[in-house]
Amino acid sequence: MGDVNRLYDVLRRHPTTVDGFWACVLLVTSLAMIGSTAADSPGSPYFPSRWLAVVAAVALSAVVLLRRRAPNRALGLAFGTGVFQVAADVPPMPGNFAFLVIIYTVATLPPRLPSRLALAGGLASPVICELRWPTEVLDGDGSRTSVAVGNVLFLTVASCLAWVLGDSLRTRRAYYAELEERATRLERERATQARMAVAAERARIARELHDVVAHNVSAMIVQADGAAYVLESEPEQAKSA
């Protein structure tokens, strides 16, 4: 358990390294898929856009790499890459998993506009994908419509789930931040009250000392006046006073 905690601490202190690792994983898997489908063959889904597919794979990997350091730019890059894929006829690849990653990432952040834009894009992209690259049913008894609807529902649910998880994390972080702020505020109030109590006690002691000193000085003045009064007639009493 200790090793797991240490590993978690190391990963938490180096988020860019973690994102870079997963970006490389997506890039390698995407390039492997592009290369394994015989891109030079007319029957390949990436014919004749093999190099365009490589560009899209690199851009999607960059989305994962930049998602923490520049989430809004990464979201814009994801949108741009999606439009590029549709325009250049580059079918989906493993790198498109970056869409779910960036949806989750922006949903964890306080600004709500990027989060809503990401959710809207996540809801629209499955429909656009199905319209641009219709599902092919190899089984003659299968229904292309039912399979297409199933694919759209699956991707839509995945996008919604990514957004809900991110938004839940944002809400939890905001709650914890509010608790910390409240605890800090209470601590400041307690310190202020303690300082006020010390100041009040010092003022009370000063008033008591003032009253005692004033009483003693008054007594001294009375005795001095009395001594001056009887100085000639009663010198011993004056001396005692």
PDB file of C-alpha atoms in Angstrom:
ATOM      1  CA  MET A   1       0.000   0.000   0.000  1.00  0.00           C
ATOM      2  CA  GLY A   2       2.876   2.341   0.762  1.00  0.00           C
ATOM      3  CA  ASP A   3       4.422   1.733  -2.656  1.00  0.00           C
ATOM      4  CA  VAL A   4       1.096   2.525  -4.313  1.00  0.00           C
ATOM      5  CA  ASN A   5       0.812   5.781  -2.368  1.00  0.00           C
ATOM      6  CA  ARG A   6       4.363   6.780  -3.286  1.00  0.00           C
ATOM      7  CA  LEU A   7       3.682   6.004  -6.931  1.00  0.00           C
ATOM      8  CA  TYR A   8       0.505   8.072  -6.785  1.00  0.00           C
ATOM      9  CA  ASP A   9       2.405  10.993  -5.229  1.00  0.00           C
ATOM     10  CA  VAL A  10       5.050  10.817  -7.960  1.00  0.00           C
ATOM     11  CA  LEU A  11       2.422  10.775 -10.698  1.00  0.00           C
ATOM     12  CA  ARG A  12       0.540  13.639  -9.041  1.00  0.00           C
ATOM     13  CA  ARG A  13       3.690  15.761  -8.928  1.00  0.00           C
ATOM     14  CA  HIS A  14       4.426  15.126 -12.628  1.00  0.00           C
ATOM     15  CA  PRO A  15       1.085  15.445 -14.452  1.00  0.00           C
ATOM     16  CA  THR A  16       2.707  16.517 -17.735  1.00  0.00           C
ATOM     17  CA  THR A  17       4.740  13.311 -17.806  1.00  0.00           C
ATOM     18  CA  VAL A  18       1.581  11.252 -17.296  1.00  0.00           C
ATOM     19  CA  ASP A  19      -0.248  13.126 -20.055  1.00  0.00           C
ATOM     20  CA  GLY A  20       2.750  12.738 -22.331  1.00  0.00           C
ATOM     21  CA  PHE A  21       2.763   8.994 -21.751  1.00  0.00           C
ATOM     22  CA  TRP A  22      -0.910   8.608 -22.651  1.00  0.00           C
ATOM     23  CA  ALA A  23      -0.481  10.921 -25.626  1.00  0.00           C
ATOM     24  CA  CYS A  24       2.274   8.626 -26.909  1.00  0.00           C
ATOM     25  CA  VAL A  25       0.054   5.581 -26.350  1.00  0.00           C
ATOM     26  CA  LEU A  26      -2.752   7.112 -28.407  1.00  0.00           C
ATOM     27  CA  LEU A  27      -0.348   8.201 -31.125  1.00  0.00           C
ATOM     28  CA  VAL A  28       1.297   4.785 -31.405  1.00  0.00           C
ATOM     29  CA  THR A  29      -2.023   2.912 -31.473  1.00  0.00           C
ATOM     30  CA  SER A  30      -3.433   5.307 -34.061  1.00  0.00           C
ATOM     31  CA  LEU A  31      -0.374   5.010 -36.283  1.00  0.00           C
ATOM     32  CA  ALA A  32      -0.448   1.234 -35.893  1.00  0.00           C
ATOM     33  CA  MET A  33      -4.094   1.169 -36.971  1.00  0.00           C
ATOM     34  CA  ILE A  34      -3.396   3.422 -39.944  1.00  0.00           C
ATOM     35  CA  GLY A  35      -0.440   1.308 -41.014  1.00  0.00           C
ATOM     36  CA  SER A  36      -2.136  -2.052 -40.477  1.00  0.00           C
ATOM     37  CA  THR A  37      -5.121  -1.293 -42.714  1.00  0.00           C
ATOM     38  CA  ALA A  38      -3.050  -1.224 -45.901  1.00  0.00           C
ATOM     39  CA  ALA A  39      -3.431   2.482 -46.452  1.00  0.00           C
ATOM     40  CA  ASP A  40      -2.229   2.220 -50.045  1.00  0.00           C
ATOM     41  CA  SER A  41      -5.089  -0.092 -50.929  1.00  0.00           C
ATOM     42  CA  PRO A  42      -8.311   1.376 -52.376  1.00  0.00           C
ATOM     43  CA  GLY A  43     -10.250  -0.800 -49.940  1.00  0.00           C
ATOM     44  CA  SER A  44      -8.653   0.799 -46.912  1.00  0.00           C
ATOM     45  CA  PRO A  45     -10.707   3.303 -44.909  1.00  0.00           C
ATOM     46  CA  TYR A  46      -7.654   5.609 -44.958  1.00  0.00           C
ATOM     47  CA  PHE A  47      -7.174   5.553 -48.713  1.00  0.00           C
ATOM     48  CA  PRO A  48      -6.077   7.994 -50.072  1.00  0.00           C
ATOM     49  CA  SER A  49      -5.809  10.104 -46.879  1.00  0.00           C
ATOM     50  CA  ARG A  50      -3.097   8.184 -45.043  1.00  0.00           C
ATOM     51  CA  TRP A  51      -0.904  11.215 -44.356  1.00  0.00           C
ATOM     52  CA  LEU A  52      -3.900  13.308 -43.410  1.00  0.00           C
ATOM     53  CA  ALA A  53      -4.787  10.590 -40.913  1.00  0.00           C
ATOM     54  CA  VAL A  54      -1.284  10.843 -39.480  1.00  0.00           C
ATOM     55  CA  VAL A  55      -1.734  14.606 -39.056  1.00  0.00           C
ATOM     56  CA  ALA A  56      -5.026  14.028 -37.254  1.00  0.00           C
ATOM     57  CA  ALA A  57      -3.418  11.412 -34.988  1.00  0.00           C
ATOM     58  CA  VAL A  58      -0.631  13.825 -34.023  1.00  0.00           C
ATOM     59  CA  ALA A  59      -3.135  16.611 -33.318  1.00  0.00           C
ATOM     60  CA  LEU A  60      -5.285  14.366 -31.136  1.00  0.00           C
ATOM     61  CA  SER A  61      -2.226  13.285 -29.168  1.00  0.00           C
ATOM     62  CA  ALA A  62      -1.361  16.954 -28.666  1.00  0.00           C
ATOM     63  CA  VAL A  63      -4.840  17.465 -27.190  1.00  0.00           C
ATOM     64  CA  VAL A  64      -4.055  14.940 -24.461  1.00  0.00           C
ATOM     65  CA  LEU A  65      -0.599  16.414 -23.906  1.00  0.00           C
ATOM     66  CA  LEU A  66      -1.908  19.984 -23.478  1.00  0.00           C
ATOM     67  CA  ARG A  67      -5.102  19.254 -21.604  1.00  0.00           C
ATOM     68  CA  ARG A  68      -3.785  20.432 -18.202  1.00  0.00           C
ATOM     69  CA  ARG A  69      -1.440  23.218 -19.224  1.00  0.00           C
ATOM     70  CA  ALA A  70      -3.806  24.826 -21.751  1.00  0.00           C
ATOM     71  CA  PRO A  71      -7.239  23.176 -21.503  1.00  0.00           C
ATOM     72  CA  ASN A  72      -9.117  25.771 -23.546  1.00  0.00           C
ATOM     73  CA  ARG A  73      -6.567  25.621 -26.352  1.00  0.00           C
ATOM     74  CA  ALA A  74      -6.655  21.847 -26.227  1.00  0.00           C
ATOM     75  CA  LEU A  75     -10.449  21.985 -26.531  1.00  0.00           C
ATOM     76  CA  GLY A  76     -10.151  24.261 -29.558  1.00  0.00           C
ATOM     77  CA  LEU A  77      -7.574  21.911 -31.065  1.00  0.00           C
ATOM     78  CA  ALA A  78      -9.933  18.983 -30.521  1.00  0.00           C
ATOM     79  CA  PHE A  79     -12.784  20.801 -32.258  1.00  0.00           C
ATOM     80  CA  GLY A  80     -10.490  21.784 -35.113  1.00  0.00           C
ATOM     81  CA  THR A  81      -9.205  18.237 -35.498  1.00  0.00           C
ATOM     82  CA  GLY A  82     -12.745  16.888 -35.584  1.00  0.00           C
ATOM     83  CA  VAL A  83     -13.711  19.329 -38.335  1.00  0.00           C
ATOM     84  CA  PHE A  84     -10.501  18.431 -40.192  1.00  0.00           C
ATOM     85  CA  GLN A  85     -11.330  14.719 -40.011  1.00  0.00           C
ATOM     86  CA  VAL A  86     -14.806  15.273 -41.405  1.00  0.00           C
ATOM     87  CA  ALA A  87     -13.561  17.552 -44.196  1.00  0.00           C
ATOM     88  CA  ALA A  88     -10.575  15.351 -45.122  1.00  0.00           C
ATOM     89  CA  ASP A  89     -12.517  12.086 -44.815  1.00  0.00           C
ATOM     90  CA  VAL A  90     -10.288  10.691 -42.064  1.00  0.00           C
ATOM     91  CA  PRO A  91     -12.306   7.979 -40.264  1.00  0.00           C
ATOM     92  CA  PRO A  92     -12.246   7.635 -36.473  1.00  0.00           C
ATOM     93  CA  MET A  93      -9.148   6.129 -34.880  1.00  0.00           C
ATOM     94  CA  PRO A  94      -7.939   5.323 -31.344  1.00  0.00           C
ATOM     95  CA  GLY A  95      -6.698   8.887 -31.042  1.00  0.00           C
ATOM     96  CA  ASN A  96     -10.278  10.108 -31.027  1.00  0.00           C
ATOM     97  CA  PHE A  97     -10.412   8.945 -27.424  1.00  0.00           C
ATOM     98  CA  ALA A  98      -8.856  12.367 -26.797  1.00  0.00           C
ATOM     99  CA  PHE A  99     -12.342  13.836 -27.242  1.00  0.00           C
ATOM    100  CA  LEU A 100     -13.531  12.075 -24.091  1.00  0.00           C
ATOM    101  CA  VAL A 101     -10.378  13.128 -22.258  1.00  0.00           C
ATOM    102  CA  ILE A 102     -10.770  16.812 -23.069  1.00  0.00           C
ATOM    103  CA  ILE A 103     -14.501  16.721 -22.267  1.00  0.00           C
ATOM    104  CA  TYR A 104     -13.655  15.356 -18.827  1.00  0.00           C
ATOM    105  CA  THR A 105     -10.819  17.848 -18.344  1.00  0.00           C
ATOM    106  CA  VAL A 106     -12.737  21.046 -19.112  1.00  0.00           C
ATOM    107  CA  ALA A 107     -15.681  19.787 -17.045  1.00  0.00           C
ATOM    108  CA  THR A 108     -13.411  19.702 -13.981  1.00  0.00           C
ATOM    109  CA  LEU A 109     -12.544  23.410 -14.322  1.00  0.00           C
ATOM    110  CA  PRO A 110     -14.563  26.347 -12.933  1.00  0.00           C
ATOM    111  CA  PRO A 111     -15.330  28.144 -16.242  1.00  0.00           C
ATOM    112  CA  ARG A 112     -18.684  26.788 -17.363  1.00  0.00           C
ATOM    113  CA  LEU A 113     -18.711  27.935 -20.998  1.00  0.00           C
ATOM    114  CA  PRO A 114     -15.892  25.620 -22.192  1.00  0.00           C
ATOM    115  CA  SER A 115     -17.520  22.785 -20.273  1.00  0.00           C
ATOM    116  CA  ARG A 116     -20.873  23.331 -21.986  1.00  0.00           C
ATOM    117  CA  LEU A 117     -19.206  23.630 -25.387  1.00  0.00           C
ATOM    118  CA  ALA A 118     -17.360  20.379 -24.792  1.00  0.00           C
ATOM    119  CA  LEU A 119     -20.582  18.641 -23.791  1.00  0.00           C
ATOM    120  CA  ALA A 120     -22.373  19.963 -26.875  1.00  0.00           C
ATOM    121  CA  GLY A 121     -19.544  18.748 -29.071  1.00  0.00           C
ATOM    122  CA  GLY A 122     -19.572  15.361 -27.379  1.00  0.00           C
ATOM    123  CA  LEU A 123     -23.307  15.005 -28.010  1.00  0.00           C
ATOM    124  CA  ALA A 124     -23.081  16.108 -31.635  1.00  0.00           C
ATOM    125  CA  SER A 125     -19.956  14.210 -32.691  1.00  0.00           C
ATOM    126  CA  PRO A 126     -21.481  10.668 -32.621  1.00  0.00           C
ATOM    127  CA  VAL A 127     -24.288  11.749 -34.962  1.00  0.00           C
ATOM    128  CA  ILE A 128     -21.876  13.551 -37.282  1.00  0.00           C
ATOM    129  CA  CYS A 129     -19.556  10.550 -37.257  1.00  0.00           C
ATOM    130  CA  GLU A 130     -22.359   8.156 -38.159  1.00  0.00           C
ATOM    131  CA  LEU A 131     -23.603  10.397 -40.960  1.00  0.00           C
ATOM    132  CA  ARG A 132     -20.088  10.881 -42.365  1.00  0.00           C
ATOM    133  CA  TRP A 133     -18.984   7.268 -42.058  1.00  0.00           C
ATOM    134  CA  PRO A 134     -22.118   5.093 -42.034  1.00  0.00           C
ATOM    135  CA  THR A 135     -21.948   1.808 -40.163  1.00  0.00           C
ATOM    136  CA  GLU A 136     -21.335  -1.195 -42.376  1.00  0.00           C
ATOM    137  CA  VAL A 137     -23.112  -4.396 -41.386  1.00  0.00           C
ATOM    138  CA  LEU A 138     -21.255  -7.483 -42.551  1.00  0.00           C
ATOM    139  CA  ASP A 139     -23.976  -9.888 -41.478  1.00  0.00           C
ATOM    140  CA  GLY A 140     -26.740  -9.992 -44.046  1.00  0.00           C
ATOM    141  CA  ASP A 141     -29.359 -10.507 -41.352  1.00  0.00           C
ATOM    142  CA  GLY A 142     -28.255  -7.434 -39.384  1.00  0.00           C
ATOM    143  CA  SER A 143     -29.989  -4.096 -39.449  1.00  0.00           C
ATOM    144  CA  ARG A 144     -27.718  -1.185 -40.264  1.00  0.00           C
ATOM    145  CA  THR A 145     -30.151   1.224 -38.635  1.00  0.00           C
ATOM    146  CA  SER A 146     -30.171  -0.596 -35.307  1.00  0.00           C
ATOM    147  CA  VAL A 147     -26.388  -0.917 -35.287  1.00  0.00           C
ATOM    148  CA  ALA A 148     -25.972   2.753 -36.172  1.00  0.00           C
ATOM    149  CA  VAL A 149     -28.364   3.804 -33.416  1.00  0.00           C
ATOM    150  CA  GLY A 150     -26.513   1.564 -30.974  1.00  0.00           C
ATOM    151  CA  ASN A 151     -23.168   3.115 -31.913  1.00  0.00           C
ATOM    152  CA  VAL A 152     -24.533   6.630 -31.578  1.00  0.00           C
ATOM    153  CA  LEU A 153     -26.073   5.854 -28.194  1.00  0.00           C
ATOM    154  CA  PHE A 154     -22.881   4.232 -26.939  1.00  0.00           C
ATOM    155  CA  LEU A 155     -20.692   7.191 -27.921  1.00  0.00           C
ATOM    156  CA  THR A 156     -23.232   9.688 -26.599  1.00  0.00           C
ATOM    157  CA  VAL A 157     -23.416   7.920 -23.246  1.00  0.00           C
ATOM    158  CA  ALA A 158     -19.613   7.808 -23.096  1.00  0.00           C
ATOM    159  CA  SER A 159     -19.412  11.567 -23.715  1.00  0.00           C
ATOM    160  CA  CYS A 160     -22.089  12.276 -21.103  1.00  0.00           C
ATOM    161  CA  LEU A 161     -20.368  10.026 -18.593  1.00  0.00           C
ATOM    162  CA  ALA A 162     -17.023  11.778 -19.142  1.00  0.00           C
ATOM    163  CA  TRP A 163     -18.682  15.159 -18.621  1.00  0.00           C
ATOM    164  CA  VAL A 164     -20.594  14.024 -15.521  1.00  0.00           C
ATOM    165  CA  LEU A 165     -17.426  12.609 -13.935  1.00  0.00           C
ATOM    166  CA  GLY A 166     -15.536  15.821 -14.618  1.00  0.00           C
ATOM    167  CA  ASP A 167     -18.347  18.036 -13.364  1.00  0.00           C
ATOM    168  CA  SER A 168     -18.662  15.935 -10.202  1.00  0.00           C
ATOM    169  CA  LEU A 169     -14.952  16.386  -9.564  1.00  0.00           C
ATOM    170  CA  ARG A 170     -15.311  20.152 -10.100  1.00  0.00           C
ATOM    171  CA  THR A 171     -18.185  20.280  -7.616  1.00  0.00           C
ATOM    172  CA  ARG A 172     -16.233  18.265  -5.058  1.00  0.00           C
ATOM    173  CA  ARG A 173     -13.180  20.501  -5.444  1.00  0.00           C
ATOM    174  CA  ALA A 174     -15.334  23.604  -5.019  1.00  0.00           C
ATOM    175  CA  TYR A 175     -16.895  22.092  -1.881  1.00  0.00           C
ATOM    176  CA  TYR A 176     -13.509  21.289  -0.369  1.00  0.00           C
ATOM    177  CA  ALA A 177     -12.215  24.752  -1.265  1.00  0.00           C
ATOM    178  CA  GLU A 178     -15.222  26.312   0.453  1.00  0.00           C
ATOM    179  CA  LEU A 179     -14.612  24.214   3.563  1.00  0.00           C
ATOM    180  CA  GLU A 180     -10.964  25.257   3.640  1.00  0.00           C
ATOM    181  CA  GLU A 181     -11.908  28.902   3.184  1.00  0.00           C
ATOM    182  CA  ARG A 182     -14.469  28.634   5.978  1.00  0.00           C
ATOM    183  CA  ALA A 183     -11.935  26.992   8.288  1.00  0.00           C
ATOM    184  CA  THR A 184      -9.407  29.710   7.488  1.00  0.00           C
ATOM    185  CA  ARG A 185     -11.991  32.408   8.135  1.00  0.00           C
ATOM    186  CA  LEU A 186     -12.964  30.858  11.473  1.00  0.00           C
ATOM    187  CA  GLU A 187      -9.320  30.629  12.447  1.00  0.00           C
ATOM    188  CA  ARG A 188      -8.840  34.320  11.662  1.00  0.00           C
ATOM    189  CA  GLU A 189     -11.953  35.200  13.658  1.00  0.00           C
ATOM    190  CA  ARG A 190     -10.720  33.173  16.636  1.00  0.00           C
ATOM    191  CA  ALA A 191      -7.348  34.913  16.463  1.00  0.00           C
ATOM    192  CA  THR A 192      -9.070  38.301  16.285  1.00  0.00           C
ATOM    193  CA  GLN A 193     -11.273  37.459  19.269  1.00  0.00           C
ATOM    194  CA  ALA A 194      -8.249  36.298  21.228  1.00  0.00           C
ATOM    195  CA  ARG A 195      -6.421  39.562  20.505  1.00  0.00           C
ATOM    196  CA  MET A 196      -9.504  41.554  21.525  1.00  0.00           C
ATOM    197  CA  ALA A 197      -9.774  39.564  24.769  1.00  0.00           C
ATOM    198  CA  VAL A 198      -6.104  40.234  25.564  1.00  0.00           C
ATOM    199  CA  ALA A 199      -6.540  43.933  24.832  1.00  0.00           C
ATOM    200  CA  ALA A 200      -9.664  44.082  27.020  1.00  0.00           C
ATOM    201  CA  GLU A 201      -7.851  42.356  29.898  1.00  0.00           C
ATOM    202  CA  ARG A 202      -4.928  44.742  29.596  1.00  0.00           C
ATOM    203  CA  ALA A 203      -7.318  47.701  29.649  1.00  0.00           C
ATOM    204  CA  ARG A 204      -9.035  46.325  32.787  1.00  0.00           C
ATOM    205  CA  ILE A 205      -5.710  45.849  34.547  1.00  0.00           C
ATOM    206  CA  ALA A 206      -4.633  49.349  33.534  1.00  0.00           C
ATOM    207  CA  ARG A 207      -7.853  50.813  34.948  1.00  0.00           C
ATOM    208  CA  GLU A 208      -7.384  48.947  38.226  1.00  0.00           C
ATOM    209  CA  LEU A 209      -3.772  50.088  38.486  1.00  0.00           C
ATOM    210  CA  HIS A 210      -4.863  53.613  37.723  1.00  0.00           C
ATOM    211  CA  ASP A 211      -7.506  53.521  40.473  1.00  0.00           C
ATOM    212  CA  VAL A 212      -5.038  52.098  43.005  1.00  0.00           C
ATOM    213  CA  VAL A 213      -2.345  54.616  42.157  1.00  0.00           C
ATOM    214  CA  ALA A 214      -4.843  57.477  42.180  1.00  0.00           C
ATOM    215  CA  HIS A 215      -6.143  56.403  45.616  1.00  0.00           C
ATOM    216  CA  ASN A 216      -2.640  56.159  47.036  1.00  0.00           C
ATOM    217  CA  VAL A 217      -1.616  59.516  45.599  1.00  0.00           C
ATOM    218  CA  SER A 218      -4.765  61.095  47.076  1.00  0.00           C
ATOM    219  CA  ALA A 219      -3.926  59.615  50.458  1.00  0.00           C
ATOM    220  CA  MET A 220      -0.386  60.934  50.182  1.00  0.00           C
ATOM    221  CA  ILE A 221      -1.672  64.403  49.353  1.00  0.00           C
ATOM    222  CA  VAL A 222      -4.064  64.379  52.311  1.00  0.00           C
ATOM    223  CA  GLN A 223      -1.324  63.233  54.662  1.00  0.00           C
ATOM    224  CA  ALA A 224       1.082  65.839  53.319  1.00  0.00           C
ATOM    225  CA  ASP A 225      -1.495  68.588  53.777  1.00  0.00           C
ATOM    226  CA  GLY A 226      -2.187  67.387  57.313  1.00  0.00           C
ATOM    227  CA  ALA A 227       1.508  67.277  58.091  1.00  0.00           C
ATOM    228  CA  ALA A 228       1.950  70.803  56.811  1.00  0.00           C
ATOM    229  CA  TYR A 229      -0.977  71.919  58.952  1.00  0.00           C
ATOM    230  CA  VAL A 230       0.402  70.467  62.221  1.00  0.00           C
ATOM    231  CA  LEU A 231       4.063  70.975  61.413  1.00  0.00           C
ATOM    232  CA  GLU A 232       4.575  73.673  64.064  1.00  0.00           C
ATOM    233  CA  SER A 233       2.084  72.539  66.692  1.00  0.00           C
ATOM    234  CA  GLU A 234       2.670  68.763  66.474  1.00  0.00           C
ATOM    235  CA  PRO A 235       6.081  68.165  64.917  1.00  0.00           C
ATOM    236  CA  GLU A 236       6.138  64.443  65.804  1.00  0.00           C
ATOM    237  CA  GLN A 237       2.816  63.788  64.031  1.00  0.00           C
ATOM    238  CA  ALA A 238       3.999  65.815  61.046  1.00  0.00           C
ATOM    239  CA  LYS A 239       7.180  63.762  60.933  1.00  0.00           C
ATOM    240  CA  SER A 240       5.186  60.516  61.082  1.00  0.00           C
ATOM    241  CA  ALA A 241       2.872  61.699  58.290  1.00  0.00           C
TER     242      ALA A 241
END
